[in-house]
C-alpha positions as a Python dict, from the first residue, in 0.01 Angstrom:
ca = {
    (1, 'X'): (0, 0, 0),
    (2, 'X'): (176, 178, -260),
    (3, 'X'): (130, 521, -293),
    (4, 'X'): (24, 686, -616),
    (5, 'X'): (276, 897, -807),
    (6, 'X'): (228, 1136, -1126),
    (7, 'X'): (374, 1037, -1424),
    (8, 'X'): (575, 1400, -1394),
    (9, 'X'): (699, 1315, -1036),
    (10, 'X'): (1106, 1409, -1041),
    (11, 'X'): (1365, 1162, -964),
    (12, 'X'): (1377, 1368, -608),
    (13, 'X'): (1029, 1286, -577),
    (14, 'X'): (1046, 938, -666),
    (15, 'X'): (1337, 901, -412),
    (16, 'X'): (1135, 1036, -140),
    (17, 'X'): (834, 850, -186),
    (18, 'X'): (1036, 518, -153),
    (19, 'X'): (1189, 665, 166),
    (20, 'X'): (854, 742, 272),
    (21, 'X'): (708, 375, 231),
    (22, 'X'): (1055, 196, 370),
    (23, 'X'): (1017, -7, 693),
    (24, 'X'): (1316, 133, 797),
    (25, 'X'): (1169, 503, 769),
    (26, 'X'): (847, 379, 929),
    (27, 'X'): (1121, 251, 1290),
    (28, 'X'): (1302, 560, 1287),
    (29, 'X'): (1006, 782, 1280),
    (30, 'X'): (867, 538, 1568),
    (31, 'X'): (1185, 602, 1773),
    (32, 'X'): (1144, 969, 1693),
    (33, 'X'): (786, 982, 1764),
    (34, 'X'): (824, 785, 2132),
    (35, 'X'): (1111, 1005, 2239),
    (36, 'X'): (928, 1314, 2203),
    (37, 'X'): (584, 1154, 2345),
    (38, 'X'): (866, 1063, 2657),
    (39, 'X'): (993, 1421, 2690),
    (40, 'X'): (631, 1582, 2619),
    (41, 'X'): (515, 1392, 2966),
    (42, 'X'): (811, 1583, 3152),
    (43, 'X'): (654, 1917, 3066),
    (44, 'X'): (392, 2099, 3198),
    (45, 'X'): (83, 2202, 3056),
    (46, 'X'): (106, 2557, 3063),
    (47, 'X'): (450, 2540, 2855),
    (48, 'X'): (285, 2342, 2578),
    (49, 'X'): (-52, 2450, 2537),
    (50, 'X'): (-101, 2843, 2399),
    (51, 'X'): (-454, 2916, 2582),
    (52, 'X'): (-514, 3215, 2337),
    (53, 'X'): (-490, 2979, 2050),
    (54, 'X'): (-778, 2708, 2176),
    (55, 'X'): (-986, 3017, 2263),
    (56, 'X'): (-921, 3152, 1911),
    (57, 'X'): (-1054, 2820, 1805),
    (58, 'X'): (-1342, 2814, 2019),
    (59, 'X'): (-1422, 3146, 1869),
    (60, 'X'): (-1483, 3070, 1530),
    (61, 'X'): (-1529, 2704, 1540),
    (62, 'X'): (-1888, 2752, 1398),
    (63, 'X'): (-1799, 2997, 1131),
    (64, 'X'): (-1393, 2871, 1015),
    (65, 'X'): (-1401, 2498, 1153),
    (66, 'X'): (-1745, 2283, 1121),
    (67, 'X'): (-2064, 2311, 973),
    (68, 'X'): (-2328, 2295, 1221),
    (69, 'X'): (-2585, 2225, 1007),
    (70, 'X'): (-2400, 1879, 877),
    (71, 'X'): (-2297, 1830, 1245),
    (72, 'X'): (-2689, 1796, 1363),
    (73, 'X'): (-2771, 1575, 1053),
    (74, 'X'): (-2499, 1303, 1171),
    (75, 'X'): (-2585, 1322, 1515),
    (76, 'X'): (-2936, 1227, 1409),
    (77, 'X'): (-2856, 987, 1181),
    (78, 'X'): (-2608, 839, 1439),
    (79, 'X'): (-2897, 841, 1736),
    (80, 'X'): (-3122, 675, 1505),
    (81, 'X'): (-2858, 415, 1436),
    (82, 'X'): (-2789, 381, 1807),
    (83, 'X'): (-3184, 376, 1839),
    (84, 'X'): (-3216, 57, 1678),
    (85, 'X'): (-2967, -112, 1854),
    (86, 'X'): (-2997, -82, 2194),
    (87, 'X'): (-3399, -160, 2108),
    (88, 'X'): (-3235, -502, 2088),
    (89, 'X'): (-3077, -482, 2395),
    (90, 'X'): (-3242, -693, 2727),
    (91, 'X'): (-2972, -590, 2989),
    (92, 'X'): (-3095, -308, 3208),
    (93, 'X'): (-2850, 15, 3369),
    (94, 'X'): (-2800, -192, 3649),
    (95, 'X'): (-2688, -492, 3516),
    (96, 'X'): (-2412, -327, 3362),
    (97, 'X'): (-2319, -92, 3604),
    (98, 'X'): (-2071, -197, 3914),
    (99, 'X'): (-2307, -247, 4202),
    (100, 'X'): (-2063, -75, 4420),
    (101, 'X'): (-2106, 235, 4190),
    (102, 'X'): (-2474, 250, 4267),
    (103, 'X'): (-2353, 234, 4625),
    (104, 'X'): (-2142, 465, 4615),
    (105, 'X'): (-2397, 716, 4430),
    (106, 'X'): (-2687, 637, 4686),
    (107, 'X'): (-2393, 711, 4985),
    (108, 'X'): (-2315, 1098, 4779),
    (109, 'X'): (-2670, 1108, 4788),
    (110, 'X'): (-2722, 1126, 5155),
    (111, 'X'): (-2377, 1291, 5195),
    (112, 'X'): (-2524, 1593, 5031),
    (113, 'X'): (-2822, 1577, 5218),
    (114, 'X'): (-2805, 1890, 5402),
    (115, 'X'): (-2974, 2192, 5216),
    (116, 'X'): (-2759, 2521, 5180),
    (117, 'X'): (-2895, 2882, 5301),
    (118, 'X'): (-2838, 2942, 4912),
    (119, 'X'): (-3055, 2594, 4787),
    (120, 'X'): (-3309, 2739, 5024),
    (121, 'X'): (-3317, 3114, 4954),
    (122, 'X'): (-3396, 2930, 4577),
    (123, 'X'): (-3656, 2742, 4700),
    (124, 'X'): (-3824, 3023, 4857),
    (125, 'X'): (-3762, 3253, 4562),
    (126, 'X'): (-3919, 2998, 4337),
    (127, 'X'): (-4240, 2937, 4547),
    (128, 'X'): (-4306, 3318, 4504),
    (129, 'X'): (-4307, 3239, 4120),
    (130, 'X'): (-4640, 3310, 3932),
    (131, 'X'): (-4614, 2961, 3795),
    (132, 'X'): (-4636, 2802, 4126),
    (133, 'X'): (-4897, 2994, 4302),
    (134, 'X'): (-5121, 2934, 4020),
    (135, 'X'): (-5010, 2533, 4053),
    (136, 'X'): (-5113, 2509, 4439),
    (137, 'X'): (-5473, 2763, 4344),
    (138, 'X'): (-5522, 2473, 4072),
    (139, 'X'): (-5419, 2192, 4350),
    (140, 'X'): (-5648, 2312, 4625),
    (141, 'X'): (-5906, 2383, 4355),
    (142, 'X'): (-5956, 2034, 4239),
    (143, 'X'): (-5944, 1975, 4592),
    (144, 'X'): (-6266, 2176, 4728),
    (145, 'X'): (-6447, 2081, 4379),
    (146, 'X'): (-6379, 1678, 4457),
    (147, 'X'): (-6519, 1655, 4804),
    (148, 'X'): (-6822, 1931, 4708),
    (149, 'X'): (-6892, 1647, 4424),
    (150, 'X'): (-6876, 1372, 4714),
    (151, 'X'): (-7085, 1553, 4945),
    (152, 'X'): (-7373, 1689, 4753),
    (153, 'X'): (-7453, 1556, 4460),
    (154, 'X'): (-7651, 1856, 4311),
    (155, 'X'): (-7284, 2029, 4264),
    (156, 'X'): (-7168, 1964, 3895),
    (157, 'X'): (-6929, 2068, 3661),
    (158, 'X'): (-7199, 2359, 3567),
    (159, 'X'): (-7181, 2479, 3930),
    (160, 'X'): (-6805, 2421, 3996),
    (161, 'X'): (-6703, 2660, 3647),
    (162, 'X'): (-6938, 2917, 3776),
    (163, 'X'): (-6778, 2903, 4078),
    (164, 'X'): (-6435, 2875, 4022),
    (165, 'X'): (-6303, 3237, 3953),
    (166, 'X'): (-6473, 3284, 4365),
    (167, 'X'): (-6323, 2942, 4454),
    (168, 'X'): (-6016, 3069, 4374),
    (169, 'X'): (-5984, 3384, 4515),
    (170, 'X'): (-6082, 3296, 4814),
    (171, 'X'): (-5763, 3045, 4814),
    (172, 'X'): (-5539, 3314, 4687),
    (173, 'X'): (-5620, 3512, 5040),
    (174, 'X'): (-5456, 3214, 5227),
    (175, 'X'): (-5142, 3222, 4965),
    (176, 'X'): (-4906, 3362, 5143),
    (177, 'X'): (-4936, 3119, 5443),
    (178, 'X'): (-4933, 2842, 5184),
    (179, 'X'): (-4643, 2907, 5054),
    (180, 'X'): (-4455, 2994, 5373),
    (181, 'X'): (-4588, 2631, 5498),
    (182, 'X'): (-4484, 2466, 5154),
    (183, 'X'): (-4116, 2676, 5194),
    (184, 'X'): (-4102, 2506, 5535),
    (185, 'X'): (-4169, 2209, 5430),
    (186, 'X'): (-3940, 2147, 5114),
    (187, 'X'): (-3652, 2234, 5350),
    (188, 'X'): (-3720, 2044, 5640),
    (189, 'X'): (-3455, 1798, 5628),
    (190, 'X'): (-3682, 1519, 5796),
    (191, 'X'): (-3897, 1591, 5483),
    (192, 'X'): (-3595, 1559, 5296),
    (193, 'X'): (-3483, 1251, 5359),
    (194, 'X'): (-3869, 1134, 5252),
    (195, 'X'): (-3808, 1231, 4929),
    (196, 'X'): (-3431, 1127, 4912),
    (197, 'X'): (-3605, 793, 4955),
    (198, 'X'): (-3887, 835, 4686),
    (199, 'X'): (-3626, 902, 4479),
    (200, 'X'): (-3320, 640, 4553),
    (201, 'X'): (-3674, 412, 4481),
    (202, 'X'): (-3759, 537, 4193),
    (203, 'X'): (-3400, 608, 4044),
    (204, 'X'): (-3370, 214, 4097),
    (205, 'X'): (-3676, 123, 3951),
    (206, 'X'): (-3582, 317, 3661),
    (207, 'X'): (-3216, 162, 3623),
    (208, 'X'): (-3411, -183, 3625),
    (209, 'X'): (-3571, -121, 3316),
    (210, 'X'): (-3422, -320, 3028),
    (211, 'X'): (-3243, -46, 2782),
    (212, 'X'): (-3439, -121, 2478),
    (213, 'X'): (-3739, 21, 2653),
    (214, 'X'): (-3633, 286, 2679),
    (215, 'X'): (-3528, 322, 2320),
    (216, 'X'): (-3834, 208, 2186),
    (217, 'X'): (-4012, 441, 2394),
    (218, 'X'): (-3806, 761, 2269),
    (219, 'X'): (-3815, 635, 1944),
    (220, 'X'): (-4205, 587, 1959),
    (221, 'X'): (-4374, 923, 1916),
    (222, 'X'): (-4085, 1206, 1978),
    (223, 'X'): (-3813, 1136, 1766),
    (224, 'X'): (-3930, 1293, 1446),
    (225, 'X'): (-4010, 1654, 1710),
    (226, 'X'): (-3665, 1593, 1837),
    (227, 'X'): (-3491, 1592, 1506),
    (228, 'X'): (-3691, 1902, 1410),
    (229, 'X'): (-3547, 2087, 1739),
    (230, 'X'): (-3171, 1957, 1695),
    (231, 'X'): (-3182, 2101, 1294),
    (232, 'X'): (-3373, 2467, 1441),
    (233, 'X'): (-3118, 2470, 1743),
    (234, 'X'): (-2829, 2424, 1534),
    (235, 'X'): (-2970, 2680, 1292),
    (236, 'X'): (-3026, 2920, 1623),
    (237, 'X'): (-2702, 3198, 1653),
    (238, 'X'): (-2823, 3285, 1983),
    (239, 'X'): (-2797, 2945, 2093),
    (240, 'X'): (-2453, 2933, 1902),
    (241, 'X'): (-2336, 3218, 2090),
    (242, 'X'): (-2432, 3080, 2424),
    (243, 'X'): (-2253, 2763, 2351),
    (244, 'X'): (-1944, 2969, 2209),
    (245, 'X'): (-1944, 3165, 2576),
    (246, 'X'): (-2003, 2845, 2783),
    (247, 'X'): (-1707, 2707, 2601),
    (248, 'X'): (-1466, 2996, 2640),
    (249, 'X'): (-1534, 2997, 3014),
    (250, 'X'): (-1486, 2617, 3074),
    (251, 'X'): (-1170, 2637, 2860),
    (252, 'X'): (-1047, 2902, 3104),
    (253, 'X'): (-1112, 2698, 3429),
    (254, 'X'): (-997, 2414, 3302),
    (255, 'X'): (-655, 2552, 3192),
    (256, 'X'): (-631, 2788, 3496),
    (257, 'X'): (-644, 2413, 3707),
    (258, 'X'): (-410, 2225, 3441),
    (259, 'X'): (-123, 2490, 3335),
    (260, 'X'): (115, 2382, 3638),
    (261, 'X'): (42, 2036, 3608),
    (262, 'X'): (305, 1820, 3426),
    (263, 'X'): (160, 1621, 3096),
    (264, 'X'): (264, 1298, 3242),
    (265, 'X'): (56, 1336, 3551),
    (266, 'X'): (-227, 1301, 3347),
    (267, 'X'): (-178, 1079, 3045),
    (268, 'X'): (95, 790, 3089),
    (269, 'X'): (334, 888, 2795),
    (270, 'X'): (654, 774, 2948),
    (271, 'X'): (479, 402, 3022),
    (272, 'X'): (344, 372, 2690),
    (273, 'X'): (547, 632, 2469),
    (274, 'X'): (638, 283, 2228),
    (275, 'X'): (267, 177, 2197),
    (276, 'X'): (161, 570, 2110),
    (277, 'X'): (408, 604, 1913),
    (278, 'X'): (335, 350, 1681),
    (279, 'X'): (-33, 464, 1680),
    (280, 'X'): (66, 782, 1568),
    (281, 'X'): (320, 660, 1272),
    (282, 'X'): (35, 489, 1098),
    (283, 'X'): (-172, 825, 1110),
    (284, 'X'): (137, 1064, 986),
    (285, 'X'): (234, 825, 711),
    (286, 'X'): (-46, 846, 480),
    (287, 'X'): (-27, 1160, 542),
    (288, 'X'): (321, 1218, 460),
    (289, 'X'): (283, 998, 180),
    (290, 'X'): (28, 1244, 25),
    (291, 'X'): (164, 1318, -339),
    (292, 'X'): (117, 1689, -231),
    (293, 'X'): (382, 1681, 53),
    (294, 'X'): (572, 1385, -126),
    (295, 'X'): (665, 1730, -370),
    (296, 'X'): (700, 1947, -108),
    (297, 'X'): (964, 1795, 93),
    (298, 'X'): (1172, 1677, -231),
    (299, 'X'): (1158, 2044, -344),
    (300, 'X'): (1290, 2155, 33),
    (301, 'X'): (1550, 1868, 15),
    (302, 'X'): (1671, 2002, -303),
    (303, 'X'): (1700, 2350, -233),
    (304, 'X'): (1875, 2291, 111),
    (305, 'X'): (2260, 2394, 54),
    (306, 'X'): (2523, 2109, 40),
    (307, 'X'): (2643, 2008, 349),
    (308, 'X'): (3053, 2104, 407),
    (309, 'X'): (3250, 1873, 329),
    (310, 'X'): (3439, 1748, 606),
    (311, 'X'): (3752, 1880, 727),
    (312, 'X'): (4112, 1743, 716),
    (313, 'X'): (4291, 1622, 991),
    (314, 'X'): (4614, 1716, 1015),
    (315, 'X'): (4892, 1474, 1056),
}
């Protein structure tokens, strides 16, 4: 496709923007291109990539570098979009996952069986939780106030709300030994492996469900509440800054376990430098092609000194 040029454009312009668009340009910059994708895979990460720089980024990528606002209204109109195709969808997870994946995943499963002193100094913190005593006092109250129904008749809903602040005290005296018998039992590992297999169950009943289901369902009643969230959250700059922090620390592990690695150990350059290379041609030549740096480069070509003329031999 030609590329435009202004009806001002100098002959060193017009030279360079038929250099530009030549095959032969296009091959050379190829060659160029795949020999330095080729010596890029021999070098390690460390020597390429300035850490300070991607953490600069990561810094003010919400302030210098996107727009979260517009961000959040494409990913919603893109998860609508994606919405109302998979609703079409009949396959389920399973069918298109490898069954020796979902192997594999069950095996991890019971590989990590074992609970750690710290999983279970959590679980014990968290049954001391306000939130969960009042769960088990509501438990054990609907409890007493089922089987008083059952056995006498006479005791209603009238009778079990006047009774219910008592009720309930009196359950809060056994607390303590509830929730040291509850602690016991969440990490028993016999009690464990019950709910390992409640939840390999139900983890495979869920994968059987055909995926537009499951669209249809999210789509049904909480998508316009979801949207609402996503525009607030991206709108939030505590949220922002929590996301900026969780980024800057993920950058730093991740480069502290890449910098001695060598570029080629992780992306096959040298195997496919020709293939890449021609990838990236057809993204740097529009760009190159731009009238912008089409006057750019002519003006740097014609202030760059003569080159010497060559020297004489001597005979």
């Amino acid at each position: 496709m030609p590329t435009p040029r202004s009806p001002q454009s100098s002959p060193q312009q017009r030279y360079w923007q038929k250099r530009l668009a030549a095959p032969a340009f296009r091959r050379a910059l190829t060659t160029v291109v795949a020999g330095e994708l080729r010596q890029l895979g021999r070098q390690k990460v460390g020597a390429v990539v300035d850490p300070e720089l991607v953490r600069t980024l990561i810094r003010h990528w919400d302030s210098r570098l996107i727009d979260r606002g517009a961000v959040a209204e494409v990913l919603i109109a893109a998860n609508r979009r994606g919405a109302d195709r998979l609703t079409r969808r009949d396959e389920s997870l399973i069918d298109l996952l490898d069954r020796q994946l979902v192997a594999d995943l069950e095996a991890a499963l019971d590989a990590s069986l074992e609970m750690t002193d710290r999983a279970r100094d959590f679980v014990a913190t968290l049954m001391q939780r306000d939130f969960v005593q009042g769960l088990f006092a509501d438990v054990i109250f609907t409890a007493v106030v089922s089987f008083q129904q059952k056995a006498n008749p006479f005791f209603g809903a009238f009778a079990a709300k006047a009774l219910e602040g008592q009720i309930k005290g009196f359950i809060r005296l056994f607390m303590p030994m509830l929730q040291a018998q509850a602690t016991a039992f969440a990490v028993d590992r016999a009690n464990q492996r019950a709910v390992l297999d409640f939840a390999r169950a139900v983890a495979r009943q869920l994968l059987e469900v055909p995926i537009g289901r499951y669209a249809a369902l999210a789509g049904s009643g909480g998508g316009a509440s979801m949207e609402r969230l996503l525009r607030r959250a991206a709108k939030n700059p505590a949220l922002a800054d929590l996301g900026r922090k969780a980024a800057l620390a993920s950058w730093d592990d991740l480069f502290s376990a890449l910098k001695g690695r060598r570029i080629g150990e992780l992306l096959p350059l040298a195997e496919h430098a020709d293939w890449l290379a021609e990838r990236c041609v057809e993204v740097l030549l529009p760009a190159l092609q731009r009238p912008a740096l089409v006057a750019f480069v002519a003006a740097a070509a014609a202030a760059a000194p003569p080159s010497p003329p060559p020297a004489k031999r001597r005979r």
